[in-house]
C-alpha positions as YAML, in Angstrom:
chain: A
units: angstrom
residues:
- id: 1
  name: MET
  ca: [0.01, 0.26, 0.11]
- id: 2
  name: ASN
  ca: [1.14, 3.42, -0.71]
- id: 3
  name: ALA
  ca: [2.12, 5.25, 2.26]
- id: 4
  name: LYS
  ca: [0.22, 8.31, 1.98]
- id: 5
  name: TYR
  ca: [-3.23, 6.29, 2.05]
- id: 6
  name: GLN
  ca: [-2.48, 4.20, 5.08]
- id: 7
  name: SER
  ca: [-4.44, 6.64, 7.19]
- id: 8
  name: PHE
  ca: [-7.86, 5.55, 5.09]
- id: 9
  name: PHE
  ca: [-7.30, 2.12, 6.64]
- id: 10
  name: GLN
  ca: [-6.69, 2.90, 10.66]
- id: 11
  name: GLN
  ca: [-9.51, 1.64, 12.45]
- id: 12
  name: PHE
  ca: [-12.27, 4.08, 14.02]
- id: 13
  name: SER
  ca: [-14.66, 3.52, 16.95]
- id: 14
  name: PHE
  ca: [-18.02, 5.72, 17.35]
- id: 15
  name: SER
  ca: [-17.45, 6.15, 21.41]
- id: 16
  name: ASP
  ca: [-16.26, 2.77, 21.88]
- id: 17
  name: LYS
  ca: [-19.71, 1.65, 20.57]
- id: 18
  name: LEU
  ca: [-19.19, 0.33, 16.97]
- id: 19
  name: ASP
  ca: [-15.56, -0.41, 15.50]
- id: 20
  name: LEU
  ca: [-15.09, 0.27, 12.06]
- id: 21
  name: LYS
  ca: [-12.01, -1.76, 10.16]
- id: 22
  name: ASN
  ca: [-11.12, 1.33, 7.98]
- id: 23
  name: ARG
  ca: [-12.26, 5.07, 7.47]
- id: 24
  name: ILE
  ca: [-13.96, 4.62, 4.20]
- id: 25
  name: ILE
  ca: [-17.74, 4.09, 4.08]
- id: 26
  name: MET
  ca: [-20.41, 3.87, 1.22]
- id: 27
  name: ALA
  ca: [-22.78, 6.77, 0.83]
- id: 28
  name: PRO
  ca: [-26.21, 6.54, 0.61]
- id: 29
  name: MET
  ca: [-27.62, 6.47, -2.70]
- id: 30
  name: THR
  ca: [-30.97, 5.60, -4.29]
- id: 31
  name: ASN
  ca: [-30.84, 2.80, -6.42]
- id: 32
  name: PHE
  ca: [-34.74, 2.57, -7.61]
- id: 33
  name: SER
  ca: [-34.59, -1.07, -7.80]
- id: 34
  name: SER
  ca: [-36.71, -2.43, -4.95]
- id: 35
  name: ASN
  ca: [-39.98, -4.86, -5.87]
- id: 36
  name: GLU
  ca: [-43.21, -3.52, -6.58]
- id: 37
  name: ASP
  ca: [-44.35, -4.53, -2.77]
- id: 38
  name: GLY
  ca: [-41.74, -2.35, -1.50]
- id: 39
  name: THR
  ca: [-39.18, -5.25, -0.71]
- id: 40
  name: VAL
  ca: [-35.68, -5.42, -1.31]
- id: 41
  name: SER
  ca: [-34.79, -6.90, -4.58]
- id: 42
  name: GLN
  ca: [-32.51, -9.68, -5.51]
- id: 43
  name: ALA
  ca: [-30.83, -6.96, -7.65]
- id: 44
  name: GLU
  ca: [-30.19, -4.71, -4.97]
- id: 45
  name: LEU
  ca: [-28.66, -7.30, -2.64]
- id: 46
  name: ASP
  ca: [-26.51, -8.29, -5.45]
- id: 47
  name: TYR
  ca: [-25.56, -4.55, -5.76]
- id: 48
  name: TYR
  ca: [-24.88, -3.94, -2.08]
- id: 49
  name: ARG
  ca: [-22.71, -7.24, -1.57]
- id: 50
  name: ALA
  ca: [-20.64, -6.23, -4.38]
- id: 51
  name: ARG
  ca: [-19.69, -2.89, -2.60]
- id: 52
  name: SER
  ca: [-19.61, -4.33, 0.91]
- id: 53
  name: LYS
  ca: [-16.44, -6.07, 0.72]
- id: 54
  name: GLY
  ca: [-13.78, -3.10, 1.27]
- id: 55
  name: VAL
  ca: [-15.44, -0.43, 2.87]
- id: 56
  name: SER
  ca: [-15.90, -0.62, 6.78]
- id: 57
  name: MET
  ca: [-19.79, 0.59, 6.60]
- id: 58
  name: VAL
  ca: [-22.53, 0.72, 4.31]
- id: 59
  name: ILE
  ca: [-25.18, 3.52, 4.52]
- id: 60
  name: THR
  ca: [-28.02, 2.34, 2.72]
- id: 61
  name: ALA
  ca: [-30.42, 4.08, 0.16]
- id: 62
  name: CYS
  ca: [-33.08, 5.98, 2.45]
- id: 63
  name: THR
  ca: [-36.44, 4.11, 3.11]
- id: 64
  name: TYR
  ca: [-39.86, 5.82, 3.97]
- id: 65
  name: VAL
  ca: [-41.34, 5.48, 7.36]
- id: 66
  name: LYS
  ca: [-44.75, 6.21, 6.28]
- id: 67
  name: GLU
  ca: [-46.53, 5.66, 3.10]
- id: 68
  name: ASP
  ca: [-47.01, 9.35, 2.36]
- id: 69
  name: GLY
  ca: [-43.04, 9.44, 2.72]
- id: 70
  name: LYS
  ca: [-42.22, 7.78, -0.47]
- id: 71
  name: GLY
  ca: [-40.02, 9.66, -2.36]
- id: 72
  name: PHE
  ca: [-38.71, 7.55, -5.43]
- id: 73
  name: PRO
  ca: [-40.16, 4.72, -7.47]
- id: 74
  name: GLY
  ca: [-38.31, 1.33, -6.59]
- id: 75
  name: GLU
  ca: [-37.55, 2.65, -3.21]
- id: 76
  name: PHE
  ca: [-37.60, -0.11, -0.37]
- id: 77
  name: ALA
  ca: [-39.92, 0.29, 2.26]
- id: 78
  name: GLY
  ca: [-39.55, 0.38, 6.19]
- id: 79
  name: HIS
  ca: [-43.24, 1.54, 7.42]
- id: 80
  name: THR
  ca: [-44.56, -1.67, 8.43]
- id: 81
  name: ASP
  ca: [-43.26, -4.52, 10.51]
- id: 82
  name: GLU
  ca: [-44.25, -6.70, 7.41]
- id: 83
  name: MET
  ca: [-41.04, -5.09, 6.05]
- id: 84
  name: ILE
  ca: [-38.63, -6.41, 8.58]
- id: 85
  name: ASP
  ca: [-37.83, -9.65, 6.80]
- id: 86
  name: SER
  ca: [-37.01, -7.30, 3.84]
- id: 87
  name: LEU
  ca: [-34.69, -5.21, 5.73]
- id: 88
  name: ALA
  ca: [-32.90, -8.10, 7.43]
- id: 89
  name: SER
  ca: [-31.95, -9.58, 4.17]
- id: 90
  name: LEU
  ca: [-30.38, -6.38, 3.32]
- id: 91
  name: ALA
  ca: [-28.57, -6.05, 6.63]
- id: 92
  name: ALA
  ca: [-27.20, -9.75, 6.26]
- id: 93
  name: ALA
  ca: [-25.93, -9.13, 2.72]
- id: 94
  name: ILE
  ca: [-23.88, -6.12, 3.74]
- id: 95
  name: LYS
  ca: [-22.77, -7.48, 7.17]
- id: 96
  name: GLU
  ca: [-21.87, -10.69, 5.61]
- id: 97
  name: GLU
  ca: [-19.42, -9.30, 3.43]
- id: 98
  name: GLY
  ca: [-17.69, -7.55, 6.52]
- id: 99
  name: ALA
  ca: [-19.04, -3.92, 6.55]
- id: 100
  name: LYS
  ca: [-21.28, -2.51, 9.31]
- id: 101
  name: ALA
  ca: [-24.82, -1.79, 8.09]
- id: 102
  name: VAL
  ca: [-26.82, 1.48, 8.77]
- id: 103
  name: LEU
  ca: [-30.44, 2.32, 7.37]
- id: 104
  name: GLN
  ca: [-31.09, 5.66, 6.04]
- id: 105
  name: ILE
  ca: [-34.72, 6.71, 7.20]
- id: 106
  name: PHE
  ca: [-36.73, 9.38, 5.81]
- id: 107
  name: HIS
  ca: [-40.02, 11.12, 4.90]
- id: 108
  name: GLY
  ca: [-40.05, 12.85, 1.19]
- id: 109
  name: GLY
  ca: [-42.68, 15.58, 2.21]
- id: 110
  name: ARG
  ca: [-43.32, 17.66, -0.63]
- id: 111
  name: SER
  ca: [-40.70, 16.24, -2.72]
- id: 112
  name: CYS
  ca: [-42.37, 12.91, -3.42]
- id: 113
  name: PRO
  ca: [-44.00, 12.00, -6.69]
- id: 114
  name: PRO
  ca: [-47.79, 12.14, -6.38]
- id: 115
  name: GLU
  ca: [-48.01, 9.02, -8.14]
- id: 116
  name: LEU
  ca: [-46.03, 6.91, -5.08]
- id: 117
  name: VAL
  ca: [-48.50, 8.38, -2.37]
- id: 118
  name: PRO
  ca: [-51.99, 7.96, -1.23]
- id: 119
  name: ASN
  ca: [-54.30, 9.98, -3.04]
- id: 120
  name: GLY
  ca: [-51.52, 11.99, -4.69]
- id: 121
  name: GLU
  ca: [-51.41, 14.10, -2.04]
- id: 122
  name: LEU
  ca: [-48.47, 15.82, -0.76]
- id: 123
  name: VAL
  ca: [-47.52, 17.24, 2.59]
- id: 124
  name: SER
  ca: [-45.01, 19.17, 4.32]
- id: 125
  name: ALA
  ca: [-44.59, 22.01, 6.93]
- id: 126
  name: SER
  ca: [-46.33, 24.59, 4.61]
- id: 127
  name: ASP
  ca: [-47.88, 24.80, 1.35]
- id: 128
  name: VAL
  ca: [-44.69, 25.83, -0.38]
- id: 129
  name: ALA
  ca: [-44.51, 23.92, -3.69]
- id: 130
  name: GLN
  ca: [-41.51, 22.30, -5.20]
- id: 131
  name: ASN
  ca: [-41.44, 22.99, -8.74]
- id: 132
  name: PRO
  ca: [-42.84, 21.35, -11.03]
- id: 133
  name: LEU
  ca: [-44.77, 19.29, -8.27]
- id: 134
  name: PRO
  ca: [-48.26, 20.52, -6.77]
- id: 135
  name: SER
  ca: [-48.50, 22.32, -3.70]
- id: 136
  name: PRO
  ca: [-48.27, 20.16, -0.48]
- id: 137
  name: ARG
  ca: [-50.69, 20.28, 2.25]
- id: 138
  name: PRO
  ca: [-49.51, 21.86, 5.21]
- id: 139
  name: LEU
  ca: [-49.25, 19.13, 8.24]
- id: 140
  name: ARG
  ca: [-51.84, 18.84, 11.03]
- id: 141
  name: GLU
  ca: [-50.39, 18.75, 14.69]
- id: 142
  name: GLU
  ca: [-51.64, 14.98, 14.88]
- id: 143
  name: GLU
  ca: [-50.01, 14.19, 11.75]
- id: 144
  name: ILE
  ca: [-46.72, 15.66, 12.61]
- id: 145
  name: GLN
  ca: [-46.72, 13.42, 16.04]
- id: 146
  name: GLU
  ca: [-47.63, 10.31, 13.86]
- id: 147
  name: ILE
  ca: [-44.69, 10.92, 11.71]
- id: 148
  name: ILE
  ca: [-42.50, 11.73, 14.78]
- id: 149
  name: THR
  ca: [-43.67, 8.13, 16.01]
- id: 150
  name: ALA
  ca: [-43.13, 6.28, 12.74]
- id: 151
  name: PHE
  ca: [-39.18, 7.24, 12.91]
- id: 152
  name: GLY
  ca: [-39.32, 5.54, 16.09]
- id: 153
  name: LEU
  ca: [-41.04, 2.50, 14.86]
- id: 154
  name: THR
  ca: [-38.92, 2.22, 11.93]
- id: 155
  name: THR
  ca: [-35.72, 2.39, 14.16]
- id: 156
  name: LYS
  ca: [-37.11, -0.45, 15.92]
- id: 157
  name: ARG
  ca: [-37.44, -2.40, 12.84]
- id: 158
  name: ALA
  ca: [-34.19, -1.55, 11.68]
- id: 159
  name: ILE
  ca: [-32.93, -2.89, 15.35]
- id: 160
  name: GLU
  ca: [-34.80, -6.03, 14.79]
- id: 161
  name: ALA
  ca: [-33.71, -6.50, 11.20]
- id: 162
  name: GLY
  ca: [-29.91, -6.75, 12.43]
- id: 163
  name: PHE
  ca: [-28.82, -3.34, 11.54]
- id: 164
  name: ASP
  ca: [-25.96, -1.83, 13.18]
- id: 165
  name: GLY
  ca: [-27.47, 1.79, 13.17]
- id: 166
  name: VAL
  ca: [-29.78, 4.40, 11.58]
- id: 167
  name: GLU
  ca: [-29.23, 7.55, 9.68]
- id: 168
  name: ILE
  ca: [-31.61, 10.10, 10.21]
- id: 169
  name: HIS
  ca: [-31.97, 11.73, 6.73]
- id: 170
  name: GLY
  ca: [-32.31, 15.37, 7.46]
- id: 171
  name: ALA
  ca: [-30.78, 16.79, 3.99]
- id: 172
  name: ASN
  ca: [-31.55, 17.23, 0.31]
- id: 173
  name: GLY
  ca: [-34.52, 19.14, 0.97]
- id: 174
  name: TYR
  ca: [-36.96, 16.20, 2.45]
- id: 175
  name: LEU
  ca: [-39.12, 16.65, 5.33]
- id: 176
  name: LEU
  ca: [-36.87, 17.38, 8.27]
- id: 177
  name: GLN
  ca: [-35.31, 20.05, 5.94]
- id: 178
  name: GLN
  ca: [-38.44, 21.32, 5.09]
- id: 179
  name: PHE
  ca: [-39.45, 22.02, 8.69]
- id: 180
  name: PHE
  ca: [-35.86, 23.55, 9.29]
- id: 181
  name: SER
  ca: [-35.85, 25.71, 6.21]
- id: 182
  name: PRO
  ca: [-37.41, 29.31, 6.13]
- id: 183
  name: HIS
  ca: [-38.09, 28.83, 2.92]
- id: 184
  name: THR
  ca: [-40.33, 25.68, 2.92]
- id: 185
  name: ASN
  ca: [-41.57, 26.33, 6.66]
- id: 186
  name: ARG
  ca: [-44.12, 29.38, 6.88]
- id: 187
  name: ARG
  ca: [-45.88, 28.06, 9.96]
- id: 188
  name: GLU
  ca: [-47.05, 30.35, 12.67]
- id: 189
  name: ASP
  ca: [-47.33, 27.57, 15.40]
- id: 190
  name: LYS
  ca: [-44.74, 25.96, 17.42]
- id: 191
  name: TRP
  ca: [-43.30, 24.19, 14.45]
- id: 192
  name: GLY
  ca: [-42.43, 27.21, 12.64]
- id: 193
  name: GLY
  ca: [-41.31, 31.02, 12.85]
- id: 194
  name: SER
  ca: [-38.11, 31.19, 14.93]
- id: 195
  name: LEU
  ca: [-34.92, 29.06, 14.42]
- id: 196
  name: GLU
  ca: [-35.90, 27.18, 17.78]
- id: 197
  name: ASN
  ca: [-39.37, 26.23, 16.39]
- id: 198
  name: ARG
  ca: [-38.05, 25.31, 13.01]
- id: 199
  name: LEU
  ca: [-35.82, 22.80, 15.07]
- id: 200
  name: ALA
  ca: [-38.45, 21.48, 16.91]
- id: 201
  name: PHE
  ca: [-39.47, 18.77, 14.50]
- id: 202
  name: PRO
  ca: [-35.97, 17.65, 13.44]
- id: 203
  name: LEU
  ca: [-35.08, 17.22, 17.44]
- id: 204
  name: ALA
  ca: [-38.23, 15.72, 18.10]
- id: 205
  name: VAL
  ca: [-37.40, 13.10, 15.40]
- id: 206
  name: VAL
  ca: [-33.99, 12.61, 16.82]
- id: 207
  name: ARG
  ca: [-35.31, 11.99, 20.28]
- id: 208
  name: GLU
  ca: [-37.84, 9.47, 19.22]
- id: 209
  name: VAL
  ca: [-35.26, 7.59, 17.70]
- id: 210
  name: LYS
  ca: [-33.10, 7.75, 20.42]
- id: 211
  name: SER
  ca: [-35.85, 6.56, 22.65]
- id: 212
  name: ALA
  ca: [-36.25, 3.45, 20.58]
- id: 213
  name: VAL
  ca: [-32.67, 2.89, 20.30]
- id: 214
  name: GLU
  ca: [-32.59, 3.05, 24.39]
- id: 215
  name: LYS
  ca: [-35.53, 0.59, 24.57]
- id: 216
  name: TYR
  ca: [-34.67, -1.80, 21.84]
- id: 217
  name: ALA
  ca: [-31.09, -1.71, 20.83]
- id: 218
  name: PRO
  ca: [-27.84, -3.28, 21.73]
- id: 219
  name: SER
  ca: [-25.44, -0.89, 23.33]
- id: 220
  name: SER
  ca: [-23.62, -1.16, 19.85]
- id: 221
  name: PHE
  ca: [-26.50, 0.47, 17.80]
- id: 222
  name: ILE
  ca: [-25.44, 3.89, 16.62]
- id: 223
  name: VAL
  ca: [-27.49, 7.06, 15.38]
- id: 224
  name: GLY
  ca: [-26.41, 9.67, 13.00]
- id: 225
  name: TYR
  ca: [-28.14, 12.58, 11.23]
- id: 226
  name: ARG
  ca: [-27.58, 13.96, 7.55]
- id: 227
  name: PHE
  ca: [-28.04, 17.43, 6.85]
- id: 228
  name: SER
  ca: [-27.27, 20.05, 3.73]
- id: 229
  name: PRO
  ca: [-25.87, 22.82, 5.05]
- id: 230
  name: GLU
  ca: [-27.10, 25.64, 2.78]
- id: 231
  name: GLU
  ca: [-30.02, 26.22, 0.43]
- id: 232
  name: PRO
  ca: [-30.05, 28.78, -2.60]
- id: 233
  name: GLU
  ca: [-33.05, 30.17, -1.81]
- id: 234
  name: THR
  ca: [-33.60, 33.39, 0.01]
- id: 235
  name: PRO
  ca: [-34.87, 33.38, 2.57]
- id: 236
  name: GLY
  ca: [-33.32, 29.87, 2.98]
- id: 237
  name: ILE
  ca: [-30.74, 27.89, 5.43]
- id: 238
  name: THR
  ca: [-27.39, 29.61, 5.35]
- id: 239
  name: MET
  ca: [-24.33, 28.63, 7.19]
- id: 240
  name: THR
  ca: [-25.48, 30.85, 10.10]
- id: 241
  name: GLU
  ca: [-28.72, 28.80, 10.57]
- id: 242
  name: THR
  ca: [-26.67, 25.37, 9.86]
- id: 243
  name: TYR
  ca: [-24.37, 26.42, 12.63]
- id: 244
  name: GLY
  ca: [-27.76, 26.65, 14.99]
- id: 245
  name: LEU
  ca: [-28.57, 23.07, 13.68]
- id: 246
  name: ILE
  ca: [-25.34, 21.63, 14.34]
- id: 247
  name: ASP
  ca: [-25.17, 23.12, 18.07]
- id: 248
  name: ALA
  ca: [-28.64, 21.70, 18.64]
- id: 249
  name: LEU
  ca: [-27.81, 18.18, 17.23]
- id: 250
  name: LEU
  ca: [-24.47, 18.37, 19.23]
- id: 251
  name: ASN
  ca: [-26.99, 18.48, 22.55]
- id: 252
  name: GLU
  ca: [-28.48, 15.20, 21.41]
- id: 253
  name: ASN
  ca: [-25.55, 12.59, 21.61]
- id: 254
  name: LEU
  ca: [-25.65, 11.66, 18.27]
- id: 255
  name: ASP
  ca: [-22.99, 9.05, 17.18]
- id: 256
  name: TYR
  ca: [-21.86, 11.38, 13.84]
- id: 257
  name: LEU
  ca: [-23.15, 14.03, 11.52]
- id: 258
  name: HIS
  ca: [-23.10, 13.55, 7.86]
- id: 259
  name: VAL
  ca: [-22.61, 16.25, 5.51]
- id: 260
  name: SER
  ca: [-24.67, 16.18, 2.28]
- id: 261
  name: VAL
  ca: [-22.82, 18.45, -0.41]
- id: 262
  name: GLN
  ca: [-22.02, 17.16, -4.33]
- id: 263
  name: ASP
  ca: [-18.46, 18.43, -3.87]
- id: 264
  name: PHE
  ca: [-16.53, 18.25, -0.93]
- id: 265
  name: TRP
  ca: [-14.70, 21.69, -1.61]
- id: 266
  name: SER
  ca: [-17.81, 23.58, -2.40]
- id: 267
  name: GLU
  ca: [-17.65, 26.94, -0.73]
- id: 268
  name: PRO
  ca: [-20.57, 28.82, 1.63]
- id: 269
  name: ARG
  ca: [-23.01, 31.13, -0.13]
- id: 270
  name: ARG
  ca: [-24.15, 32.84, 2.97]
- id: 271
  name: GLY
  ca: [-23.12, 33.13, 6.57]
- id: 272
  name: GLU
  ca: [-19.71, 32.60, 6.28]
- id: 273
  name: GLU
  ca: [-16.51, 33.55, 4.54]
- id: 274
  name: ALA
  ca: [-15.80, 31.71, 1.43]
- id: 275
  name: SER
  ca: [-11.97, 31.16, 2.35]
- id: 276
  name: LYS
  ca: [-12.87, 27.64, 3.44]
- id: 277
  name: SER
  ca: [-15.15, 24.92, 2.26]
- id: 278
  name: ARG
  ca: [-18.64, 24.40, 4.02]
- id: 279
  name: ILE
  ca: [-17.22, 21.04, 5.34]
- id: 280
  name: GLU
  ca: [-14.04, 22.69, 6.55]
- id: 281
  name: TRP
  ca: [-16.12, 25.03, 8.38]
- id: 282
  name: ILE
  ca: [-18.61, 22.55, 9.90]
- id: 283
  name: VAL
  ca: [-15.38, 20.47, 11.07]
- id: 284
  name: GLU
  ca: [-14.24, 23.57, 12.95]
- id: 285
  name: ARG
  ca: [-17.70, 24.17, 14.31]
- id: 286
  name: VAL
  ca: [-17.94, 20.53, 15.63]
- id: 287
  name: ALA
  ca: [-14.53, 20.76, 16.98]
- id: 288
  name: GLY
  ca: [-14.34, 17.04, 17.66]
- id: 289
  name: ARG
  ca: [-17.44, 16.80, 19.79]
- id: 290
  name: VAL
  ca: [-18.71, 13.98, 17.42]
- id: 291
  name: PRO
  ca: [-17.53, 12.37, 14.38]
- id: 292
  name: VAL
  ca: [-17.91, 14.21, 11.06]
- id: 293
  name: ILE
  ca: [-18.44, 12.19, 7.62]
- id: 294
  name: GLY
  ca: [-17.71, 14.12, 4.72]
- id: 295
  name: VAL
  ca: [-18.54, 13.29, 0.83]
- id: 296
  name: GLY
  ca: [-18.71, 14.99, -2.52]
- id: 297
  name: SER
  ca: [-17.06, 14.13, -5.76]
- id: 298
  name: ILE
  ca: [-14.30, 11.98, -4.48]
- id: 299
  name: TYR
  ca: [-12.72, 9.49, -7.37]
- id: 300
  name: THR
  ca: [-9.20, 8.97, -6.54]
- id: 301
  name: PRO
  ca: [-7.19, 7.96, -3.60]
- id: 302
  name: GLU
  ca: [-5.58, 11.60, -4.39]
- id: 303
  name: ASP
  ca: [-9.09, 13.19, -3.88]
- id: 304
  name: ALA
  ca: [-9.45, 11.34, -0.53]
- id: 305
  name: ALA
  ca: [-6.14, 12.00, 0.87]
- id: 306
  name: LYS
  ca: [-6.83, 15.54, 0.24]
- id: 307
  name: ALA
  ca: [-10.33, 15.29, 1.95]
- id: 308
  name: PHE
  ca: [-8.82, 13.86, 5.04]
- id: 309
  name: GLU
  ca: [-6.48, 16.51, 5.47]
- id: 310
  name: THR
  ca: [-9.72, 18.47, 6.46]
- id: 311
  name: ASN
  ca: [-9.74, 16.16, 9.83]
- id: 312
  name: ILE
  ca: [-12.98, 14.46, 8.98]
- id: 313
  name: SER
  ca: [-13.48, 11.50, 10.81]
- id: 314
  name: LEU
  ca: [-14.59, 9.20, 8.06]
- id: 315
  name: LEU
  ca: [-15.06, 9.64, 4.24]
- id: 316
  name: ALA
  ca: [-18.57, 8.35, 2.23]
- id: 317
  name: ILE
  ca: [-17.68, 7.59, -1.23]
- id: 318
  name: GLY
  ca: [-20.90, 7.38, -3.62]
- id: 319
  name: ARG
  ca: [-20.67, 7.57, -7.36]
- id: 320
  name: GLU
  ca: [-16.83, 6.27, -7.44]
- id: 321
  name: LEU
  ca: [-18.06, 2.72, -5.76]
- id: 322
  name: ILE
  ca: [-20.98, 2.82, -8.35]
- id: 323
  name: ILE
  ca: [-17.96, 2.98, -11.32]
- id: 324
  name: ASP
  ca: [-15.41, 0.83, -9.29]
- id: 325
  name: PRO
  ca: [-16.80, -1.24, -6.81]
- id: 326
  name: GLU
  ca: [-13.51, -2.78, -5.80]
- id: 327
  name: TRP
  ca: [-11.93, 0.96, -4.98]
- id: 328
  name: VAL
  ca: [-10.98, 0.34, -1.45]
- id: 329
  name: GLN
  ca: [-9.20, -3.29, -2.02]
- id: 330
  name: LYS
  ca: [-7.40, -1.85, -4.91]
- id: 331
  name: VAL
  ca: [-6.12, 1.00, -2.73]
- id: 332
  name: GLN
  ca: [-5.37, -1.36, 0.01]
- id: 333
  name: ALA
  ca: [-3.41, -3.44, -2.48]
- id: 334
  name: GLY
  ca: [-1.51, -0.57, -3.74]
- id: 335
  name: GLN
  ca: [-3.11, -1.03, -7.28]
- id: 336
  name: GLU
  ca: [-4.58, 2.55, -7.14]
- id: 337
  name: ASP
  ca: [-3.22, 2.51, -10.98]
- id: 338
  name: GLN
  ca: [-5.97, 0.09, -11.51]
- id: 339
  name: ILE
  ca: [-8.85, 2.03, -10.10]
- id: 340
  name: ILE
  ca: [-11.75, 2.95, -12.75]
- id: 341
  name: THR
  ca: [-12.98, 6.46, -12.63]
- id: 342
  name: GLU
  ca: [-15.32, 6.64, -15.46]
- id: 343
  name: ILE
  ca: [-18.17, 4.46, -16.38]
- id: 344
  name: LYS
  ca: [-18.31, 2.29, -19.70]
- id: 345
  name: LYS
  ca: [-21.82, 1.61, -20.98]
- id: 346
  name: GLU
  ca: [-20.73, -1.93, -21.51]
- id: 347
  name: LYS
  ca: [-20.24, -2.91, -18.10]
- id: 348
  name: GLN
  ca: [-23.60, -2.95, -16.47]
- id: 349
  name: LYS
  ca: [-23.36, -6.62, -15.51]
- id: 350
  name: GLU
  ca: [-19.84, -6.49, -14.64]
- id: 351
  name: LEU
  ca: [-20.48, -3.82, -12.25]
- id: 352
  name: VAL
  ca: [-23.61, -5.45, -10.69]
- id: 353
  name: LEU
  ca: [-25.81, -2.60, -11.39]
- id: 354
  name: PRO
  ca: [-29.44, -3.25, -11.05]
- id: 355
  name: THR
  ca: [-31.08, -1.90, -14.64]
- id: 356
  name: PRO
  ca: [-33.21, 0.83, -12.99]
- id: 357
  name: LEU
  ca: [-30.32, 2.20, -11.63]
- id: 358
  name: TRP
  ca: [-28.49, 1.44, -14.81]
- id: 359
  name: ASN
  ca: [-31.18, 3.25, -16.73]
- id: 360
  name: VAL
  ca: [-30.44, 6.30, -14.62]
- id: 361
  name: ILE
  ca: [-26.85, 6.28, -14.84]
- id: 362
  name: ILE
  ca: [-26.77, 6.16, -18.80]
- id: 363
  name: SER
  ca: [-29.23, 9.04, -19.17]
- id: 364
  name: SER
  ca: [-26.91, 11.49, -16.76]
- id: 365
  name: PRO
  ca: [-24.09, 12.92, -18.85]
- id: 366
  name: GLY
  ca: [-21.87, 14.89, -16.60]
- id: 367
  name: TRP
  ca: [-23.32, 13.40, -13.39]
- id: 368
  name: PHE
  ca: [-21.33, 9.91, -13.97]
- id: 369
  name: PRO
  ca: [-17.96, 10.55, -15.67]
- id: 370
  name: GLY
  ca: [-17.39, 8.79, -18.99]
- id: 371
  name: VAL
  ca: [-21.06, 8.34, -19.61]
...
């Protein structure tokens, strides 16, 4: 192994709860490939197995906690107890290859395709539409409580299915972010208005998840939170408000924070100087109080080495593990010259990619290098 990449393969421990064999994890990525009934498909199991051999931890594609939160076609379900066996098959497929398995849980809110949710009715914090989707209906108090409860119930299912942890998806414009954002949350009750009120729903979800973990999970079970640090809209989430979110999450005894950005080196728009990347500012704000996972357009070992210089705890790799499932093994074996960084249209079978995901990839020039 090249000496400058040895730090990738240091063991890592989440507060002496869960040990990882190295510092490279698989980022959560939607694959559109589950069965019609919401169960995990064989193609998905094969896809995850192929990518669980080198990384230390796999964060799955998101699963919806309520029927009205399904955000993608071919998304596997976690909203009923009938899905526990399906979830167990996914956890086992990942863990059998040597990686820890973390289930990402979410509700899509206003971002859900109407054809995927009951009666085509979208729900959110307020009635602010996401173009070109129809306007959502603001959630009523009792519905908010039901969704909070649903996050806890899905966490219990993840525990019963054998996962090593859950990641609460508060990023990418989905329901938790819709409540936190001044762009999408125009409420005038206790769930909206001030920063404190807009944080109330995400924090209630965190506490419900943590409560389920305390009741049902082994001591090694971890809980993380993923967030997007800014929004382009005005009003919208700025770095200043992101710091408010981080400070609030740090009080919740989470096991990690996961920054969601497309480019690891993207710079702040508002609320912070552009002299550093968003991730660098976030690492500085967290100040070692909780592990931070970085992500975003990491393709080569050099990319990863540079990212680790920011003092992030762990590095999540997404698209590159689709392009080359053996990325980690090649780095570890000193075969970085054999790493593939551009996808080839004739390689679907070799890359163990489900056809629905493959169809998205080949229709996405610029998103996947080489397409």
